[in-house]
Amino acid sequence: MPYTPYFKHADDVVGHLNTVVPATANPLIKAKYVGFVAVAAVTVYELAIKGIFIEFARKKHKVLGNFTEVHFDQINGRIKRENIVNDYLKRFGDKYVDRFKKKVDAAAHTYMASNRRDIKNSYANLILWRNDFAHEGRLSATATYGDVVQAYEDGKEIIRCLYETMVR
């Protein structure tokens, strides 16, 4: 199964909020929208990551698929790139670690050249903003609504790289 359907939930939220946020005068409410979008975005990233690994494992072997599904029920937001590499990809073998790193580096270079943004930083920032909002109730002092939406779109490239890494 492709990974992109997982994005629909957050895409719908962003699409709706794009019509609401510009008309919102209260800066505190706008800051809360930043946190809300970050939570929705990281949630769909997590679902996509789980789906990618489970699908890959099922194609390898039925028992591996069952094991992977149970294992990934417990990742609970641990989806930083370091987690993907060290906690998940390494379990499938170093070739997947190397492949993922190469794909991310190539995508980051291409994306930077065409969009002037770093997908690695965007992905990391989005997770940071989500964790600050969801776990500590902190609103970002620096990120705007536009920043969080852009980081979500940029970060999708990391998920694409993972998907391409895990294609059999």
PDB file of C-alpha atoms in Angstrom:
ATOM      1  CA  MET A   1       0.000   0.000   0.000  1.00  0.00           C
ATOM      2  CA  PRO A   2       1.326   3.457  -0.797  1.00  0.00           C
ATOM      3  CA  TYR A   3       2.151   5.705   2.154  1.00  0.00           C
ATOM      4  CA  THR A   4       0.443   8.879   0.876  1.00  0.00           C
ATOM      5  CA  PRO A   5      -3.110   8.050   2.020  1.00  0.00           C
ATOM      6  CA  TYR A   6      -1.886   8.412   5.604  1.00  0.00           C
ATOM      7  CA  PHE A   7      -1.397  12.130   4.963  1.00  0.00           C
ATOM      8  CA  LYS A   8      -5.084  12.756   4.201  1.00  0.00           C
ATOM      9  CA  HIS A   9      -6.087  13.484   7.798  1.00  0.00           C
ATOM     10  CA  ALA A  10      -3.466  16.195   8.315  1.00  0.00           C
ATOM     11  CA  ASP A  11      -3.930  17.515   4.765  1.00  0.00           C
ATOM     12  CA  ASP A  12      -7.639  17.974   5.476  1.00  0.00           C
ATOM     13  CA  VAL A  13      -6.909  19.766   8.761  1.00  0.00           C
ATOM     14  CA  VAL A  14      -4.376  22.058   7.081  1.00  0.00           C
ATOM     15  CA  GLY A  15      -6.743  22.719   4.187  1.00  0.00           C
ATOM     16  CA  HIS A  16      -9.483  23.795   6.577  1.00  0.00           C
ATOM     17  CA  LEU A  17      -7.205  25.856   8.787  1.00  0.00           C
ATOM     18  CA  ASN A  18      -5.764  27.645   5.761  1.00  0.00           C
ATOM     19  CA  THR A  19      -9.202  29.250   5.411  1.00  0.00           C
ATOM     20  CA  VAL A  20      -9.507  30.062   9.128  1.00  0.00           C
ATOM     21  CA  VAL A  21      -6.074  31.194  10.286  1.00  0.00           C
ATOM     22  CA  PRO A  22      -5.673  34.283   8.065  1.00  0.00           C
ATOM     23  CA  ALA A  23      -8.869  35.730   9.544  1.00  0.00           C
ATOM     24  CA  THR A  24      -7.826  34.981  13.143  1.00  0.00           C
ATOM     25  CA  ALA A  25      -6.703  38.143  14.896  1.00  0.00           C
ATOM     26  CA  ASN A  26      -5.799  36.615  18.254  1.00  0.00           C
ATOM     27  CA  PRO A  27      -2.068  35.706  18.237  1.00  0.00           C
ATOM     28  CA  LEU A  28      -2.553  33.200  21.068  1.00  0.00           C
ATOM     29  CA  ILE A  29      -5.104  31.274  19.007  1.00  0.00           C
ATOM     30  CA  LYS A  30      -2.778  31.372  15.991  1.00  0.00           C
ATOM     31  CA  ALA A  31       0.014  29.927  18.148  1.00  0.00           C
ATOM     32  CA  LYS A  32      -2.301  27.140  19.271  1.00  0.00           C
ATOM     33  CA  TYR A  33      -3.022  26.323  15.624  1.00  0.00           C
ATOM     34  CA  VAL A  34       0.729  25.850  15.164  1.00  0.00           C
ATOM     35  CA  GLY A  35       0.681  23.195  17.893  1.00  0.00           C
ATOM     36  CA  PHE A  36      -2.486  21.621  16.563  1.00  0.00           C
ATOM     37  CA  VAL A  37      -1.071  21.242  13.050  1.00  0.00           C
ATOM     38  CA  ALA A  38       2.202  19.884  14.443  1.00  0.00           C
ATOM     39  CA  VAL A  39       0.306  17.203  16.385  1.00  0.00           C
ATOM     40  CA  ALA A  40      -1.782  16.223  13.350  1.00  0.00           C
ATOM     41  CA  ALA A  41       1.291  16.151  11.091  1.00  0.00           C
ATOM     42  CA  VAL A  42       3.446  14.024  13.377  1.00  0.00           C
ATOM     43  CA  THR A  43       0.521  11.672  13.953  1.00  0.00           C
ATOM     44  CA  VAL A  44       0.179  10.963  10.233  1.00  0.00           C
ATOM     45  CA  TYR A  45       3.946  10.625   9.895  1.00  0.00           C
ATOM     46  CA  GLU A  46       3.869   8.005  12.639  1.00  0.00           C
ATOM     47  CA  LEU A  47       1.032   6.136  10.943  1.00  0.00           C
ATOM     48  CA  ALA A  48       2.851   6.224   7.615  1.00  0.00           C
ATOM     49  CA  ILE A  49       6.094   4.974   9.168  1.00  0.00           C
ATOM     50  CA  LYS A  50       4.288   2.136  10.921  1.00  0.00           C
ATOM     51  CA  GLY A  51       2.483   1.261   7.701  1.00  0.00           C
ATOM     52  CA  ILE A  52       5.684   1.243   5.654  1.00  0.00           C
ATOM     53  CA  PHE A  53       7.480  -1.100   8.033  1.00  0.00           C
ATOM     54  CA  ILE A  54       4.501  -3.416   8.512  1.00  0.00           C
ATOM     55  CA  GLU A  55       3.856  -3.663   4.770  1.00  0.00           C
ATOM     56  CA  PHE A  56       7.528  -4.409   4.120  1.00  0.00           C
ATOM     57  CA  ALA A  57       7.636  -7.090   6.817  1.00  0.00           C
ATOM     58  CA  ARG A  58       4.439  -8.740   5.604  1.00  0.00           C
ATOM     59  CA  LYS A  59       5.877  -9.008   2.100  1.00  0.00           C
ATOM     60  CA  LYS A  60       8.991 -10.661   3.525  1.00  0.00           C
ATOM     61  CA  HIS A  61       7.191 -13.227   5.683  1.00  0.00           C
ATOM     62  CA  LYS A  62       3.814 -13.593   7.384  1.00  0.00           C
ATOM     63  CA  VAL A  63       5.337 -14.171  10.827  1.00  0.00           C
ATOM     64  CA  LEU A  64       7.690 -11.201  10.445  1.00  0.00           C
ATOM     65  CA  GLY A  65       4.698  -9.107   9.456  1.00  0.00           C
ATOM     66  CA  ASN A  66       2.789 -10.112  12.587  1.00  0.00           C
ATOM     67  CA  PHE A  67       5.804  -9.456  14.801  1.00  0.00           C
ATOM     68  CA  THR A  68       6.428  -6.064  13.196  1.00  0.00           C
ATOM     69  CA  GLU A  69       2.815  -5.029  13.594  1.00  0.00           C
ATOM     70  CA  VAL A  70       2.900  -5.795  17.325  1.00  0.00           C
ATOM     71  CA  HIS A  71       6.273  -4.092  17.726  1.00  0.00           C
ATOM     72  CA  PHE A  72       5.133  -0.911  15.980  1.00  0.00           C
ATOM     73  CA  ASP A  73       2.026  -0.622  18.126  1.00  0.00           C
ATOM     74  CA  GLN A  74       4.387   0.714  20.766  1.00  0.00           C
ATOM     75  CA  ILE A  75       6.434   3.374  18.965  1.00  0.00           C
ATOM     76  CA  ASN A  76       4.241   6.227  20.254  1.00  0.00           C
ATOM     77  CA  GLY A  77       5.729   9.206  18.490  1.00  0.00           C
ATOM     78  CA  ARG A  78       9.328   8.003  18.487  1.00  0.00           C
ATOM     79  CA  ILE A  79       9.878   8.892  14.863  1.00  0.00           C
ATOM     80  CA  LYS A  80      12.889  11.178  14.839  1.00  0.00           C
ATOM     81  CA  ARG A  81      15.312  10.295  12.052  1.00  0.00           C
ATOM     82  CA  GLU A  82      17.664   8.881  14.680  1.00  0.00           C
ATOM     83  CA  ASN A  83      14.868   6.568  15.877  1.00  0.00           C
ATOM     84  CA  ILE A  84      14.094   5.475  12.340  1.00  0.00           C
ATOM     85  CA  VAL A  85      17.732   4.620  11.724  1.00  0.00           C
ATOM     86  CA  ASN A  86      18.828   3.220  15.082  1.00  0.00           C
ATOM     87  CA  ASP A  87      15.649   1.671  16.458  1.00  0.00           C
ATOM     88  CA  TYR A  88      13.886   0.431  13.329  1.00  0.00           C
ATOM     89  CA  LEU A  89      16.018   0.194  10.192  1.00  0.00           C
ATOM     90  CA  LYS A  90      18.966  -1.456  11.964  1.00  0.00           C
ATOM     91  CA  ARG A  91      16.705  -4.365  12.879  1.00  0.00           C
ATOM     92  CA  PHE A  92      16.206  -5.054   9.197  1.00  0.00           C
ATOM     93  CA  GLY A  93      19.908  -4.763   8.378  1.00  0.00           C
ATOM     94  CA  ASP A  94      22.629  -2.253   7.624  1.00  0.00           C
ATOM     95  CA  LYS A  95      21.809  -2.169   3.929  1.00  0.00           C
ATOM     96  CA  TYR A  96      18.504  -0.480   4.775  1.00  0.00           C
ATOM     97  CA  VAL A  97      20.242   2.015   7.068  1.00  0.00           C
ATOM     98  CA  ASP A  98      22.710   2.909   4.329  1.00  0.00           C
ATOM     99  CA  ARG A  99      20.013   3.091   1.666  1.00  0.00           C
ATOM    100  CA  PHE A 100      17.837   5.386   3.801  1.00  0.00           C
ATOM    101  CA  LYS A 101      20.707   7.724   4.654  1.00  0.00           C
ATOM    102  CA  LYS A 102      21.725   7.988   0.997  1.00  0.00           C
ATOM    103  CA  LYS A 103      18.163   8.656  -0.122  1.00  0.00           C
ATOM    104  CA  VAL A 104      17.645  11.324   2.543  1.00  0.00           C
ATOM    105  CA  ASP A 105      20.942  13.022   1.726  1.00  0.00           C
ATOM    106  CA  ALA A 106      20.142  13.046  -2.002  1.00  0.00           C
ATOM    107  CA  ALA A 107      16.595  14.288  -1.408  1.00  0.00           C
ATOM    108  CA  ALA A 108      17.850  16.976   0.976  1.00  0.00           C
ATOM    109  CA  HIS A 109      20.351  18.212  -1.594  1.00  0.00           C
ATOM    110  CA  THR A 110      17.769  18.298  -4.398  1.00  0.00           C
ATOM    111  CA  TYR A 111      15.102  19.890  -2.200  1.00  0.00           C
ATOM    112  CA  MET A 112      17.505  22.542  -0.929  1.00  0.00           C
ATOM    113  CA  ALA A 113      18.501  23.440  -4.472  1.00  0.00           C
ATOM    114  CA  SER A 114      14.931  23.784  -5.698  1.00  0.00           C
ATOM    115  CA  ASN A 115      13.116  25.050  -2.567  1.00  0.00           C
ATOM    116  CA  ARG A 116      15.828  26.616  -0.405  1.00  0.00           C
ATOM    117  CA  ARG A 117      14.696  24.590   2.609  1.00  0.00           C
ATOM    118  CA  ASP A 118      16.294  21.713   4.496  1.00  0.00           C
ATOM    119  CA  ILE A 119      13.963  18.709   4.775  1.00  0.00           C
ATOM    120  CA  LYS A 120      16.017  17.300   7.662  1.00  0.00           C
ATOM    121  CA  ASN A 121      15.588  20.464   9.732  1.00  0.00           C
ATOM    122  CA  SER A 122      11.932  20.786   8.776  1.00  0.00           C
ATOM    123  CA  TYR A 123      11.220  17.226   9.888  1.00  0.00           C
ATOM    124  CA  ALA A 124      13.143  17.666  13.166  1.00  0.00           C
ATOM    125  CA  ASN A 125      11.504  21.028  13.912  1.00  0.00           C
ATOM    126  CA  LEU A 126       8.035  19.658  13.347  1.00  0.00           C
ATOM    127  CA  ILE A 127       8.637  16.856  15.844  1.00  0.00           C
ATOM    128  CA  LEU A 128      10.074  19.354  18.346  1.00  0.00           C
ATOM    129  CA  TRP A 129       7.071  21.679  17.993  1.00  0.00           C
ATOM    130  CA  ARG A 130       4.709  18.741  18.380  1.00  0.00           C
ATOM    131  CA  ASN A 131       6.463  17.456  21.502  1.00  0.00           C
ATOM    132  CA  ASP A 132       6.563  20.906  23.101  1.00  0.00           C
ATOM    133  CA  PHE A 133       2.852  21.394  22.455  1.00  0.00           C
ATOM    134  CA  ALA A 134       1.592  17.875  23.209  1.00  0.00           C
ATOM    135  CA  HIS A 135       3.740  17.011  26.214  1.00  0.00           C
ATOM    136  CA  GLU A 136       4.447  20.353  27.817  1.00  0.00           C
ATOM    137  CA  GLY A 137       1.668  22.604  26.590  1.00  0.00           C
ATOM    138  CA  ARG A 138       4.263  25.043  25.290  1.00  0.00           C
ATOM    139  CA  LEU A 139       3.464  27.198  22.313  1.00  0.00           C
ATOM    140  CA  SER A 140       6.274  27.948  19.896  1.00  0.00           C
ATOM    141  CA  ALA A 141       7.665  31.417  20.391  1.00  0.00           C
ATOM    142  CA  THR A 142       9.199  31.480  16.925  1.00  0.00           C
ATOM    143  CA  ALA A 143       7.261  29.188  14.576  1.00  0.00           C
ATOM    144  CA  THR A 144       4.360  30.644  12.664  1.00  0.00           C
ATOM    145  CA  TYR A 145       1.413  28.792  11.217  1.00  0.00           C
ATOM    146  CA  GLY A 146       3.062  29.062   7.800  1.00  0.00           C
ATOM    147  CA  ASP A 147       6.288  27.606   9.217  1.00  0.00           C
ATOM    148  CA  VAL A 148       4.570  24.534  10.620  1.00  0.00           C
ATOM    149  CA  VAL A 149       2.589  23.894   7.431  1.00  0.00           C
ATOM    150  CA  GLN A 150       5.734  24.251   5.329  1.00  0.00           C
ATOM    151  CA  ALA A 151       7.686  21.948   7.667  1.00  0.00           C
ATOM    152  CA  TYR A 152       4.915  19.352   7.340  1.00  0.00           C
ATOM    153  CA  GLU A 153       5.093  19.481   3.549  1.00  0.00           C
ATOM    154  CA  ASP A 154       8.905  19.387   3.576  1.00  0.00           C
ATOM    155  CA  GLY A 155       8.994  16.503   6.053  1.00  0.00           C
ATOM    156  CA  LYS A 156       6.908  14.347   3.758  1.00  0.00           C
ATOM    157  CA  GLU A 157      10.131  13.898   1.780  1.00  0.00           C
ATOM    158  CA  ILE A 158      11.664  11.979   4.701  1.00  0.00           C
ATOM    159  CA  ILE A 159       8.685   9.621   4.672  1.00  0.00           C
ATOM    160  CA  ARG A 160       9.028   9.205   0.902  1.00  0.00           C
ATOM    161  CA  CYS A 161      12.680   8.287   1.341  1.00  0.00           C
ATOM    162  CA  LEU A 162      11.760   5.682   3.953  1.00  0.00           C
ATOM    163  CA  TYR A 163       9.104   4.231   1.665  1.00  0.00           C
ATOM    164  CA  GLU A 164      11.556   3.977  -1.224  1.00  0.00           C
ATOM    165  CA  THR A 165      14.115   2.395   1.109  1.00  0.00           C
ATOM    166  CA  MET A 166      11.701  -0.323   2.173  1.00  0.00           C
ATOM    167  CA  VAL A 167      10.311  -1.251  -1.241  1.00  0.00           C
ATOM    168  CA  ARG A 168      11.014  -4.902  -2.009  1.00  0.00           C
TER     169      ARG A 168
END
